[in-house]
Short mmCIF file of C-alpha atoms and ligand atoms in Angstrom, two decimals:
data_model
loop_
_atom_site.label_atom_id
_atom_site.label_comp_id
_atom_site.label_asym_id
_atom_site.label_seq_id
_atom_site.Cartn_x
_atom_site.Cartn_y
_atom_site.Cartn_z
CA UNK A 1 -8.75 7.32 -42.69
CA UNK A 2 -7.58 10.93 -42.64
CA UNK A 3 -5.98 13.19 -45.24
CA UNK A 4 -2.77 14.28 -43.49
CA UNK A 5 -0.38 17.05 -44.50
CA UNK A 6 3.18 16.83 -43.16
CA UNK A 7 5.31 19.91 -43.72
CA UNK A 8 9.03 19.13 -43.57
CA UNK A 9 7.98 15.58 -44.45
CA UNK A 10 11.23 14.74 -46.25
CA UNK A 11 13.33 15.55 -43.18
CA UNK A 12 14.54 13.29 -40.40
CA UNK A 13 11.42 13.24 -38.21
CA UNK A 14 9.00 14.03 -41.04
CA UNK A 15 10.01 11.06 -43.18
CA UNK A 16 9.53 8.61 -40.30
CA UNK A 17 6.14 10.18 -39.67
CA UNK A 18 5.25 9.74 -43.37
CA UNK A 19 6.17 6.03 -43.05
CA UNK A 20 3.94 5.56 -40.03
CA UNK A 21 0.93 7.35 -41.47
CA UNK A 22 1.20 5.76 -44.93
CA UNK A 23 1.46 2.33 -43.30
CA UNK A 24 -1.61 3.10 -41.20
CA UNK A 25 -3.49 3.74 -44.46
CA UNK A 26 -3.86 7.52 -44.24
CA UNK A 27 -3.72 9.71 -47.30
CA UNK A 28 -0.41 11.54 -46.79
CA UNK A 29 0.67 14.78 -48.45
CA UNK A 30 4.36 15.44 -47.82
CA UNK A 31 5.46 19.03 -48.41
CA UNK A 32 9.13 20.00 -48.38
CA UNK A 33 11.54 22.39 -50.07
CA UNK A 34 14.47 19.97 -49.49
CA UNK A 35 16.58 22.55 -47.65
CA UNK A 36 17.79 20.02 -45.07
CA UNK A 37 15.57 17.11 -46.05
CA UNK A 38 15.96 14.84 -49.03
CA UNK A 39 13.82 12.99 -51.56
CA UNK A 40 15.88 9.91 -50.66
CA UNK A 41 14.17 9.83 -47.25
CA UNK A 42 10.77 9.22 -48.85
CA UNK A 43 11.82 7.56 -52.11
CA UNK A 44 10.39 4.22 -50.97
CA UNK A 45 6.97 5.85 -50.57
CA UNK A 46 6.81 7.41 -54.04
CA UNK A 47 4.34 5.52 -56.19
CA UNK A 48 2.14 4.41 -53.30
CA UNK A 49 -1.46 5.46 -53.94
CA UNK A 50 -1.80 7.10 -50.51
CA UNK A 51 1.41 9.17 -50.71
CA UNK A 52 2.05 12.45 -52.51
CA UNK A 53 5.22 14.57 -52.48
CA UNK A 54 5.03 18.30 -53.18
CA UNK A 55 8.02 20.64 -53.49
CA UNK A 56 6.88 23.79 -51.74
CA UNK A 57 8.24 26.43 -49.38
CA UNK A 58 5.96 26.95 -46.36
CA UNK A 59 6.73 30.67 -46.25
CA UNK A 60 4.35 30.81 -49.24
CA UNK A 61 0.62 30.00 -48.99
CA UNK A 62 -0.47 26.44 -49.74
CA UNK A 63 -3.89 25.32 -50.92
CA UNK A 64 -4.73 21.67 -50.21
CA UNK A 65 -7.72 19.96 -48.64
CA UNK A 66 -6.70 17.97 -45.56
CA UNK A 67 -8.05 16.90 -42.17
CA UNK A 68 -4.82 17.08 -40.18
CA UNK A 69 -1.56 19.01 -40.42
CA UNK A 70 1.76 18.20 -38.76
CA UNK A 71 3.86 21.37 -39.07
CA UNK A 72 7.48 20.22 -38.99
CA UNK A 73 9.07 22.39 -41.69
CA UNK A 74 12.09 24.17 -40.22
CA UNK A 75 15.81 23.37 -40.15
CA UNK A 76 16.54 21.96 -36.69
CA UNK A 77 20.32 21.87 -36.53
CA UNK A 78 22.14 25.02 -35.30
CA UNK A 79 24.53 24.85 -38.28
CA UNK A 80 21.64 24.92 -40.74
CA UNK A 81 19.28 27.32 -38.98
CA UNK A 82 22.16 29.80 -38.53
CA UNK A 83 23.08 29.59 -42.22
CA UNK A 84 20.30 32.04 -43.19
CA UNK A 85 18.89 33.30 -39.89
CA UNK A 86 16.40 35.73 -41.44
CA UNK A 87 14.91 32.91 -43.49
CA UNK A 88 14.80 30.70 -40.36
CA UNK A 89 12.57 33.18 -38.54
CA UNK A 90 10.42 33.50 -41.66
CA UNK A 91 10.03 29.73 -41.88
CA UNK A 92 8.76 29.52 -38.31
CA UNK A 93 6.59 32.64 -38.37
CA UNK A 94 5.31 32.86 -41.97
CA UNK A 95 5.17 29.06 -42.08
CA UNK A 96 2.96 29.02 -38.97
CA UNK A 97 0.72 31.79 -40.35
CA UNK A 98 0.29 29.97 -43.67
CA UNK A 99 -0.39 26.57 -42.11
CA UNK A 100 -2.73 28.01 -39.46
CA UNK A 101 -4.56 29.91 -42.20
CA UNK A 102 -4.92 26.66 -44.11
CA UNK A 103 -6.16 24.86 -40.96
CA UNK A 104 -8.69 27.64 -40.37
CA UNK A 105 -9.96 27.56 -43.96
CA UNK A 106 -10.44 23.79 -44.19
CA UNK A 107 -11.23 23.14 -40.50
CA UNK A 108 -8.17 20.92 -40.02
CA UNK A 109 -6.53 19.98 -36.76
CA UNK A 110 -2.92 21.24 -36.65
CA UNK A 111 0.09 20.18 -34.60
CA UNK A 112 3.18 22.32 -34.17
CA UNK A 113 6.62 20.74 -33.67
CA UNK A 114 7.94 23.24 -31.16
CA UNK A 115 11.14 22.78 -29.23
CA UNK A 116 12.88 22.72 -25.87
CA UNK A 117 14.75 25.77 -27.23
CA UNK A 118 11.77 27.87 -26.09
CA UNK A 119 13.26 27.39 -22.59
CA UNK A 120 16.61 28.85 -23.74
CA UNK A 121 19.45 28.36 -21.24
CA UNK A 122 17.16 27.36 -18.35
CA UNK A 123 17.42 28.27 -14.65
CA UNK A 124 14.77 25.62 -13.83
CA UNK A 125 15.76 21.96 -14.07
CA UNK A 126 14.22 19.75 -15.37
CA UNK A 127 12.03 22.01 -17.50
CA UNK A 128 8.23 21.82 -17.01
CA UNK A 129 5.87 23.41 -19.54
CA UNK A 130 4.99 26.18 -17.05
CA UNK A 131 8.57 27.46 -17.07
CA UNK A 132 8.64 30.55 -19.28
CA UNK A 133 12.27 30.21 -20.31
CA UNK A 134 15.42 32.29 -20.50
CA UNK A 135 15.97 33.04 -24.16
CA UNK A 136 18.40 35.60 -25.55
CA UNK A 137 16.35 37.61 -28.08
CA UNK A 138 19.39 38.93 -29.99
CA UNK A 139 21.85 36.02 -30.10
CA UNK A 140 22.85 33.64 -32.87
CA UNK A 141 20.31 31.01 -31.73
CA UNK A 142 17.49 33.57 -31.47
CA UNK A 143 16.29 33.16 -35.07
CA UNK A 144 15.30 29.60 -34.19
CA UNK A 145 14.33 30.03 -30.52
CA UNK A 146 12.30 33.23 -30.96
CA UNK A 147 10.86 32.01 -34.28
CA UNK A 148 9.54 28.90 -32.52
CA UNK A 149 8.27 30.99 -29.58
CA UNK A 150 6.41 33.31 -31.95
CA UNK A 151 4.97 30.27 -33.76
CA UNK A 152 3.59 29.05 -30.41
CA UNK A 153 2.06 32.50 -29.85
CA UNK A 154 0.38 32.32 -33.27
CA UNK A 155 -0.96 28.83 -32.54
CA UNK A 156 -2.55 29.96 -29.29
CA UNK A 157 -3.97 33.14 -30.84
CA UNK A 158 -5.54 31.17 -33.72
CA UNK A 159 -7.07 28.89 -31.11
CA UNK A 160 -8.40 31.74 -28.92
CA UNK A 161 -9.43 34.02 -31.79
CA UNK A 162 -10.62 31.54 -34.46
CA UNK A 163 -11.17 28.30 -32.51
CA UNK A 164 -8.61 26.44 -34.66
CA UNK A 165 -8.01 22.94 -33.24
CA UNK A 166 -4.34 23.26 -32.22
CA UNK A 167 -1.78 20.95 -30.59
CA UNK A 168 1.68 22.12 -29.53
CA UNK A 169 4.45 19.69 -28.59
CA UNK A 170 7.88 20.80 -27.39
CA UNK A 171 10.42 18.31 -28.65
CA UNK A 172 13.70 17.74 -26.85
CA UNK A 173 16.81 16.46 -28.71
CA UNK A 174 15.78 13.51 -30.85
CA UNK A 175 18.06 11.22 -32.85
CA UNK A 176 17.95 8.11 -34.97
CA UNK A 177 18.34 6.70 -38.48
CA UNK A 178 17.91 9.18 -41.40
CA UNK A 179 19.64 12.06 -39.65
CA UNK A 180 21.69 13.68 -42.38
CA UNK A 181 25.41 12.82 -42.10
CA UNK A 182 26.21 16.55 -42.40
CA UNK A 183 23.33 17.57 -40.17
CA UNK A 184 25.72 19.09 -37.64
CA UNK A 185 23.85 17.91 -34.54
CA UNK A 186 25.84 16.18 -31.89
CA UNK A 187 24.68 12.56 -32.25
CA UNK A 188 25.15 12.41 -36.02
CA UNK A 189 28.45 14.32 -35.82
CA UNK A 190 29.95 12.00 -33.21
CA UNK A 191 28.80 8.82 -34.98
CA UNK A 192 30.03 9.94 -38.42
CA UNK A 193 33.35 11.06 -36.92
CA UNK A 194 33.79 7.81 -34.97
CA UNK A 195 32.96 5.62 -37.97
CA UNK A 196 35.35 7.49 -40.25
CA UNK A 197 38.13 7.66 -37.63
CA UNK A 198 38.11 11.45 -37.57
CA UNK A 199 38.49 13.41 -34.32
CA UNK A 200 35.34 13.72 -32.19
CA UNK A 201 34.58 17.46 -32.06
CA UNK A 202 33.56 18.15 -28.46
CA UNK A 203 32.49 21.74 -27.86
CA UNK A 204 33.45 23.41 -24.58
CA UNK A 205 34.62 21.07 -21.81
CA UNK A 206 31.85 18.59 -22.63
CA UNK A 207 30.07 19.05 -19.30
CA UNK A 208 26.94 20.58 -20.89
CA UNK A 209 24.03 18.12 -20.87
CA UNK A 210 21.24 17.07 -23.20
CA UNK A 211 18.49 14.46 -22.99
CA UNK A 212 18.20 12.31 -26.10
CA UNK A 213 15.00 10.69 -27.30
CA UNK A 214 14.95 7.93 -29.90
CA UNK A 215 12.87 8.79 -32.97
CA UNK A 216 10.37 5.90 -32.57
CA UNK A 217 9.49 6.98 -29.03
CA UNK A 218 9.16 10.59 -30.05
CA UNK A 219 6.76 9.80 -32.89
CA UNK A 220 4.61 7.66 -30.59
CA UNK A 221 4.19 10.70 -28.36
CA UNK A 222 3.57 13.09 -31.23
CA UNK A 223 0.89 10.87 -32.78
CA UNK A 224 -0.79 10.35 -29.41
CA UNK A 225 -0.95 14.12 -29.00
CA UNK A 226 -2.54 14.48 -32.45
CA UNK A 227 -5.25 12.01 -31.37
CA UNK A 228 -6.23 13.86 -28.19
CA UNK A 229 -9.67 15.52 -28.13
CA UNK A 230 -10.09 19.13 -29.26
CA UNK A 231 -9.12 21.49 -26.45
CA UNK A 232 -6.08 19.45 -25.36
CA UNK A 233 -3.75 22.05 -26.80
CA UNK A 234 -0.51 21.53 -24.89
CA UNK A 235 2.14 22.72 -24.89
CA UNK A 236 3.40 19.29 -23.89
CA UNK A 237 7.06 18.29 -23.56
CA UNK A 238 8.16 15.19 -25.48
CA UNK A 239 11.60 13.84 -24.74
CA UNK A 240 13.58 11.26 -22.84
CA UNK A 241 14.47 12.42 -19.30
CA UNK A 242 17.76 10.47 -19.34
CA UNK A 243 20.37 13.26 -19.11
CA UNK A 244 23.95 12.91 -20.33
CA UNK A 245 26.94 15.22 -20.63
CA UNK A 246 28.40 15.58 -24.12
CA UNK A 247 31.60 13.98 -22.83
CA UNK A 248 29.58 10.94 -21.71
CA UNK A 249 27.92 10.83 -25.12
CA UNK A 250 31.31 10.96 -26.89
CA UNK A 251 32.59 8.11 -24.73
CA UNK A 252 29.47 6.00 -25.39
CA UNK A 253 29.76 6.50 -29.15
CA UNK A 254 33.46 5.58 -29.06
CA UNK A 255 32.73 2.44 -27.04
CA UNK A 256 29.81 1.32 -29.23
CA UNK A 257 31.64 1.88 -32.51
CA UNK A 258 34.97 0.54 -31.24
CA UNK A 259 36.52 3.60 -32.87
CA UNK A 260 40.06 4.82 -32.22
CA UNK A 261 39.08 8.46 -32.84
CA UNK A 262 40.45 10.91 -30.30
CA UNK A 263 38.37 13.62 -28.66
CA UNK A 264 39.25 17.12 -29.87
CA UNK A 265 38.00 20.01 -27.72
CA UNK A 266 36.63 23.01 -29.64
CA UNK A 267 35.23 26.36 -28.40
CA UNK A 268 31.70 26.27 -27.02
CA UNK A 269 29.27 28.00 -29.41
CA UNK A 270 27.63 31.21 -28.14
CA UNK A 271 24.47 30.79 -26.05
CA UNK A 272 24.87 26.99 -25.96
CA UNK A 273 22.46 25.88 -23.18
CA UNK A 274 24.24 24.36 -20.15
CA UNK A 275 21.63 21.80 -19.23
CA UNK A 276 18.49 20.34 -20.67
CA UNK A 277 16.08 17.70 -19.41
CA UNK A 278 12.35 17.42 -20.01
CA UNK A 279 9.82 17.18 -17.25
CA UNK A 280 7.37 14.76 -18.89
CA UNK A 281 4.73 14.63 -16.13
CA UNK A 282 2.08 16.11 -18.45
CA UNK A 283 2.85 13.68 -21.29
CA UNK A 284 2.58 10.74 -18.89
CA UNK A 285 -0.74 12.03 -17.54
CA UNK A 286 -2.47 13.23 -20.72
CA UNK A 287 -0.92 10.97 -23.38
CA UNK A 288 -0.10 7.92 -21.23
CA UNK A 289 3.29 8.20 -22.90
CA UNK A 290 6.86 7.81 -21.81
CA UNK A 291 9.91 6.77 -23.83
CA UNK A 292 11.05 3.15 -23.82
CA UNK A 293 14.33 3.11 -25.79
CA UNK A 294 17.45 3.82 -23.73
CA UNK A 295 20.38 5.79 -25.16
CA UNK A 296 22.61 2.78 -25.72
CA UNK A 297 19.99 0.82 -27.72
CA UNK A 298 19.03 3.89 -29.73
CA UNK A 299 22.67 4.65 -30.50
CA UNK A 300 23.20 1.07 -31.70
CA UNK A 301 20.33 1.44 -34.20
CA UNK A 302 21.64 4.80 -35.34
CA UNK A 303 25.21 3.56 -35.72
CA UNK A 304 23.94 0.60 -37.78
CA UNK A 305 22.15 3.06 -40.08
CA UNK A 306 25.20 5.28 -40.57
CA UNK A 307 27.31 2.21 -41.35
CA UNK A 308 24.98 1.50 -44.29
CA UNK A 309 25.25 4.99 -45.78
CA UNK A 310 28.88 5.98 -45.16
P1 LIG B 9 15.20 18.26 -40.45
O1 LIG B 9 16.07 19.41 -40.75
O2 LIG B 9 15.66 16.89 -40.82
O3 LIG B 9 13.75 18.45 -41.09
C1 LIG B 9 13.19 19.68 -41.41
C2 LIG B 9 12.54 19.56 -42.76
O4 LIG B 9 11.90 20.80 -43.08
C3 LIG B 9 13.54 19.27 -43.87
O5 LIG B 9 13.06 18.25 -44.70
C4 LIG B 9 13.62 20.60 -44.63
O6 LIG B 9 13.99 20.45 -46.00
C5 LIG B 9 12.21 21.12 -44.43
N1 LIG B 9 12.11 22.56 -44.63
C6 LIG B 9 12.94 23.52 -44.13
N2 LIG B 9 12.51 24.73 -44.53
C7 LIG B 9 11.38 24.54 -45.26
C8 LIG B 9 10.50 25.41 -45.95
N3 LIG B 9 10.68 26.73 -45.92
N4 LIG B 9 9.45 24.88 -46.59
C9 LIG B 9 9.26 23.53 -46.63
N5 LIG B 9 10.07 22.66 -46.00
C10 LIG B 9 11.13 23.16 -45.33
O7 LIG B 9 14.90 18.34 -38.88
P2 LIG B 9 14.06 17.38 -37.91
O8 LIG B 9 14.95 16.97 -36.81
O9 LIG B 9 13.34 16.36 -38.67
O10 LIG B 9 13.03 18.43 -37.30
C11 LIG B 9 11.68 18.49 -37.70
C12 LIG B 9 10.96 19.52 -36.83
O11 LIG B 9 11.04 19.15 -35.46
C13 LIG B 9 11.53 20.93 -36.95
O12 LIG B 9 10.48 21.86 -36.95
C14 LIG B 9 12.35 21.07 -35.69
O13 LIG B 9 12.43 22.41 -35.28
C15 LIG B 9 11.56 20.23 -34.70
N6 LIG B 9 12.40 19.76 -33.62
C16 LIG B 9 13.28 18.73 -33.85
C17 LIG B 9 14.10 18.32 -32.79
C18 LIG B 9 15.10 17.20 -32.96
O14 LIG B 9 15.89 16.97 -32.06
N7 LIG B 9 15.11 16.45 -34.05
C19 LIG B 9 14.03 18.93 -31.54
C20 LIG B 9 13.13 19.98 -31.38
C21 LIG B 9 12.31 20.37 -32.41
N1 LIG B 10 28.12 19.57 -29.77
C1 LIG B 10 29.42 19.09 -29.67
N2 LIG B 10 30.03 18.68 -30.81
C2 LIG B 10 29.42 18.67 -32.03
C3 LIG B 10 28.09 19.14 -32.12
C4 LIG B 10 27.47 19.58 -30.98
O1 LIG B 10 30.02 19.05 -28.59
O2 LIG B 10 30.06 18.25 -33.01
C5 LIG B 10 27.43 20.00 -28.53
C6 LIG B 10 26.77 21.38 -28.64
O3 LIG B 10 27.68 22.39 -28.29
C7 LIG B 10 25.64 21.23 -27.62
C8 LIG B 10 25.27 19.76 -27.69
O4 LIG B 10 26.37 19.11 -28.31
O5 LIG B 10 26.12 21.52 -26.33
C9 LIG B 10 24.01 19.50 -28.52
O6 LIG B 10 24.16 20.15 -29.77
P1 LIG B 10 23.13 19.99 -30.97
O7 LIG B 10 23.59 20.91 -32.04
O8 LIG B 10 22.98 18.55 -31.28
O9 LIG B 10 21.73 20.44 -30.36
P2 LIG B 10 21.22 21.66 -29.44
O10 LIG B 10 22.38 22.49 -28.97
O11 LIG B 10 20.31 22.43 -30.33
O12 LIG B 10 20.58 20.97 -28.31
#
């Protein structure tokens, strides 16, 4: 059994990861400053002997003794990461430096939750890991995109310079139960709007695409990556290659909820990527992983969750 630190452990992905690792019997330390996450997400774990919750901001150093670190702390929704963009870059960059420094000191293996945003608005489709991306360095998404790119740089420099045992996964859009109702990302927005009979806010003409991975699939891939031998560093894409336009997504959510909400078109945010789809050849080869939950089934689970909390 390992001592595992999860930063951002009270967030959407982090809390599911806490569940999995606690259930597997690991000693889990969940660190979060509750910016976008919530104690409610891990309330059911509090009191278990192999779970510990620490309020801490990863831009400050942390001293704990662990064997493995999943570095997930960072707001993931454009609405939230653009709220305080300077802090967003600090979270990615200072957070990576602090967690890599910790990994170096205690000899821990460390996994970085990077993102498909490192590809920016891509000219290559689908996106393989070798594609270097087309990211605007000065736009409103740059605090997140460039912060995550710099974090990847730090991971690879700690590996080359200090032999730290790193793993980098690039996550594509992931959804599921425990997304915050005010998270601002498209799946939670559409479901909350449909269930409360408010207009569905579709940005642009709705032809932009995303590929949505269900949380359970994503965590399978992430945990498999963590278990690979030292030297398997990635970066490796994790996501579901099924690609849908936002209009298709809106129509699916309306059909599955039986909602009478109408679609309301709003301006497309600046630098909103046109298309996104992961090339998961490497994940299939190195992790023997590919997603199994299709969009409709994943949406049904997510809708059922939002019905319980709204
Ligand atoms: P989330 O916003 O639900 O979780 C992020 C967590 O980090 C929250 O609990 C938040 O309170 C915490 N946090 C933020 N700043 C912190 C700080 N300074 N110190 C400590 N904790 C802090 O988002 P999520 O979807 O669970 O994303 C988790 C990670 O995965 C993020 O790093 C995100 O960039 C990455 N990612 C997610 C997706 C996705 O679609 N869900 C896609 C690509 C990458
Ligand atoms: N989007 C939308 N309506 C919303 C929220 C998002 O049409 O209420 C669009 C957004 O413009 C983008 C896509 O959905 O094209 C995915 O947005 P999200 O914020 O979920 O993730 P990201 O852009 O980071 O992939």
